[in-house]
Amino acid sequence: MPDFVLLEVVKGITALAALGIVSWGVVAFARARVGRAVPAAMNPMILKPVEERLKQLEESTESIALQVERIAEGQRFVTKLLADGTHTKVS
């Protein structure tokens, strides 16, 4: 009997703690959301540096993708040569 009561007390405390943590998270999110003001119209000049940076990122990503494709192509070529079995040994 005492074990059952102790188990129920632990369950109750756990449930209250979980409810408190969830409530605290909701309140913190609501406070952070209220603090943010969304401007009615974005100024294009504010976004210009961001657009330039994104363009640079896109160009560098394309360059990296091209180089990776070239490496993969070389790997496929070497694998094909090795699988062929007709290569000669270099002395």
Backbone as a ProteinNet text record, in pm:
[ID]
protein_1_A
[PRIMARY]
MPDFVLLEVVKGITALAALGIVSWGVVAFARARVGRAVPAAMNPMILKPVEERLKQLEESTESIALQVERIAEGQRFVTKLLADGTHTKVS
[TERTIARY]
81.2	0	84.9	188.6	268.9	344.4	385.3	453.1	360.8	234.5	136.4	117.2	109.9	92	214.9	331.7	455.3	463.3	424.4	424.9	329.2	211.7	114.6	164.7	234	289.4	397.2	482.6	588.8	527.6	423.6	355.4	295.1	234.7	173.8	277.4	388.4	495.5	553.4	571.1	622.9	527.3	398.6	299.5	299.4	307	311.2	437.2	550.2	676	668.2	613.7	600.5	507.2	397.6	303.5	369.1	448.5	519.3	619.5	692.9	792.1	724.1	615.7	543.4	485	426.4	368.5	475.5	592	700.4	745.2	752.6	791	691.4	563.3	459.8	466.5	482.7	491.1	615.3	729.5	852.7	838.4	775.3	753.3	661.6	554.6	460.7	528.5	610.9	681.3	779.2	848.4	943.8	869.9	755.5	677.4	620.3	573.7	516.7	624.4	746.9	855.5	899.9	868	910.1	806.8	854.7	765.9	798.3	697.7	716.1	689.1	788	766.3	660.4	586.2	479.3	535.8	641.7	702.5	854.2	916.5	1061.4	1126.7	1230.3	1306.5	1400.8	1396.2	1482.5	1631.2	1667.3	1808.8	1859.2	1770.4	1809.2	1842.1	1768.2	1785.7	1899.2	1950.6	2053.9	2178.6	2237	2354.5	2323.1	2203.2	2164.3	2154.7	2097.1	2085.4	2223.2	2314.6	2450.1	2520.2	2504	2567.1	2508.6	2377.3	2313.8	2360.7	2381.2	2429	2569.9	2656.8	2791.6	2787.8	2700	2685.7	2640.2	2545.5	2494.3	2604.2	2682.9	2790.8	2896.7	2932.8	3033.9	2981.5	2853.1	2794.1	2795.4	2762.5	2765.6	2907.1	3004.7	3144.3	3188.5	3151.3	3186.3	3119.2	2994.2	2922	2990.2	3036.8	3106.1	3235.2	3311.2	3436.6	3411.5	3308.4	3275.3	3235.7	3162.3	3122.9	3246	3342.6	3465.7	3544.2	3549.1	3618.1	3547.9	3415.7	3339.4	3360.5	3369.1	3392.6	3529.2	3630.4	3763.2	3763.3	3688.5	3678.3	3613.7	3507.3	3441.1	3536.4	3615.5	3709.2	3815	3872.5	3975.6	3916.1	3796.8	3731	3706.6	3666.6	3643	3773	3881.4	4011.3	4055.6	4038.8	4081.2	3993.2	3866.7	3775.4	3795.8	3848	3870	3967.8	4074.1	4171.3	4270.7	4259.3	4350.4	4460.6	4474.4	4579.1	4715	4819.5	4953.6	5022.3	5110	5181.2	5293.5	5306.2	5411.2	5531.6	5651.3	5770.7	5857.8
-120.5	0	126	139.5	261.4	279.9	169.6	181.2	241.6	204.2	255.3	405.5	449.2	591.8	669.7	615.9	682.6	693.7	589.8	590.5	696.4	707.9	808.7	950.1	971.6	1102.8	1140	1044.1	1069.2	1100.5	1027.4	1054.1	1194.2	1233	1365.5	1476.6	1459.5	1559.9	1568	1455.2	1452.9	1523.6	1497.7	1562.4	1713.6	1758.1	1901.6	1966.3	1897.8	1951.6	1963.3	1860.8	1864.5	1977.1	1994.2	2101.6	2237.9	2250.8	2376.6	2408	2307.8	2328.6	2368.4	2300.6	2334.1	2474.3	2507.6	2641.1	2748.7	2724.6	2821	2841.3	2734	2744.3	2825.8	2804	2878.8	3027.1	3057.1	3197	3263.5	3194.8	3251	3277.6	3184.7	3203.7	3323.2	3333.8	3444.9	3579	3584.9	3709.8	3747.2	3649.6	3677.7	3721.5	3662.5	3694.9	3835.8	3876	4008.8	4115	4084.3	4180.3	4213.4	4128.2	4152	4235.4	4339.4	4421.1	4393.2	4363.9	4337.3	4466.3	4515.8	4639.5	4619.1	4725.4	4717.3	4691.2	4761	4741.6	4737.7	4640.7	4628.9	4724	4789.4	4878.5	4793.1	4807.3	4725.7	4746.9	4863.2	4890	4805.8	4769.2	4684.8	4544	4498.7	4362.3	4348.4	4457.5	4451	4374.5	4403.2	4324.7	4176.1	4146.8	4006.8	3938.3	4005.7	3949.3	3925.9	4021	4005.1	3885.7	3872.7	3760.4	3627.4	3623.2	3500.2	3466.4	3566.9	3543	3483.9	3539.9	3485.7	3341.2	3315	3179.5	3082.4	3126.5	3042.3	3012	3113.5	3093.5	2997.9	3014.7	2926.5	2783.5	2768.8	2635.1	2566.4	2640.4	2583.9	2544	2625.4	2594.7	2467.3	2455.7	2336.2	2213.3	2226.8	2114.1	2069.7	2164.6	2132	2055.8	2101.6	2035	1894.5	1879.1	1746.7	1652.5	1703.1	1621	1578.7	1668.8	1634.3	1526.6	1538.5	1436.5	1302.1	1303.6	1179.1	1117.5	1202.1	1152.2	1084.2	1145.7	1084.4	953.5	949.5	826.1	714.2	748.6	647.5	596.5	687.1	648.5	552.8	587.1	501.7	367.4	367.8	242.7	155.1	216.9	141.2	80.9	159.4	107	-10.8	1.3	-106.4	-230.8	-210.1	-323.9	-393	-319.8	-376	-492.9	-477.1	-584.8	-591.4	-503.3	-507.6	-405	-344.5	-244.3	-313	-241.7	-296.8	-236.2	-312.7	-267.7	-172.8	-62.1	34.2	-1.5	-9.5	-46.5	72.5
0	0	0	84.1	83.5	-50.2	-114.4	-242.3	-346.9	-343.2	-438	-418.9	-295	-265.2	-309.7	-280.9	-321.5	-473.3	-542.6	-688.7	-742.7	-684	-727.9	-700.3	-589.5	-557.1	-658.5	-691.9	-790.7	-926.8	-965.3	-1093.3	-1093.7	-982.9	-973	-983	-913.5	-918.1	-1058.9	-1123.9	-1260.7	-1355.7	-1339.7	-1426.2	-1404.8	-1280.9	-1252.5	-1308.9	-1297.2	-1350.4	-1502	-1567.5	-1713.5	-1756.1	-1684.7	-1715.7	-1695.7	-1591.9	-1567.5	-1676.6	-1721.1	-1827.3	-1957.4	-1992.8	-2116	-2105.9	-1992.2	-1973.7	-1985.2	-1923.8	-1930.6	-2075.3	-2151.9	-2292.9	-2373.1	-2349.4	-2421.5	-2385.6	-2259.5	-2215.8	-2273.7	-2272.9	-2327	-2476.6	-2547.8	-2691.5	-2716.2	-2639.1	-2656.5	-2628.4	-2524.2	-2493.2	-2604.6	-2658.2	-2765.7	-2891.7	-2916.3	-3036.4	-3027	-2911.4	-2892.9	-2907.8	-2867.8	-2874	-3015.7	-3112.3	-3249.9	-3323.7	-3388.8	-3471.4	-3617.6	-3695.7	-3837.6	-3913.4	-3988.6	-4063.5	-4172.6	-4200.1	-4300.6	-4438.9	-4476.7	-4607.9	-4591.1	-4654.8	-4646.1	-4745.5	-4701.3	-4786.6	-4872.4	-5005.3	-5091.9	-5065.1	-5016.3	-4988.5	-4871.3	-4781.3	-4668.1	-4717.1	-4817.3	-4866.5	-4967.7	-5020.2	-5123.8	-5078	-4960.6	-4917.9	-4901.3	-4855.8	-4837.9	-4973.5	-5070.6	-5205.2	-5266.6	-5247.4	-5300.5	-5236.4	-5107	-5035.6	-5081.4	-5099.6	-5147	-5288	-5370.7	-5507.3	-5503.2	-5417.2	-5402.7	-5353.8	-5259.1	-5205.7	-5313.1	-5396	-5503.6	-5604.9	-5641.1	-5737.2	-5682.6	-5556.8	-5499	-5485	-5454.1	-5444.9	-5580.6	-5686.1	-5820.9	-5859.8	-5822.1	-5852.1	-5780.5	-5654.7	-5577.7	-5637.6	-5677.6	-5737.1	-5866.6	-5946.3	-6071.3	-6042.9	-5944.3	-5910	-5854.8	-5774.8	-5720.6	-5833.7	-5931.2	-6045.6	-6126.5	-6141.3	-6213.8	-6138.7	-6006.5	-5925.7	-5940	-5935.2	-5948.7	-6086.2	-6188.3	-6324.1	-6332.8	-6272.8	-6269.9	-6193.5	-6085.5	-6005.9	-6088.1	-6159.6	-6243.6	-6351.7	-6410.5	-6515.2	-6461.4	-6345.5	-6285.9	-6246.1	-6190.7	-6152.2	-6274	-6384.2	-6507.9	-6558.9	-6554.2	-6598.7	-6513.4	-6381.5	-6292.7	-6308.9	-6336.7	-6352.3	-6485.9	-6582.7	-6716.3	-6711.6	-6637	-6625.2	-6739.3	-6836.2	-6951.5	-6941.1	-6826.9	-6811.7	-6794.4	-6834.2	-6822.1	-6701.9	-6644.4	-6526.4	-6567.1	-6497.1	-6524.1	-6439	-6503	-6429.1	-6405.3
[MASK]
+++++++++++++++++++++++++++++++++++++++++++++++++++++++++++++++++++++++++++++++++++++++++++

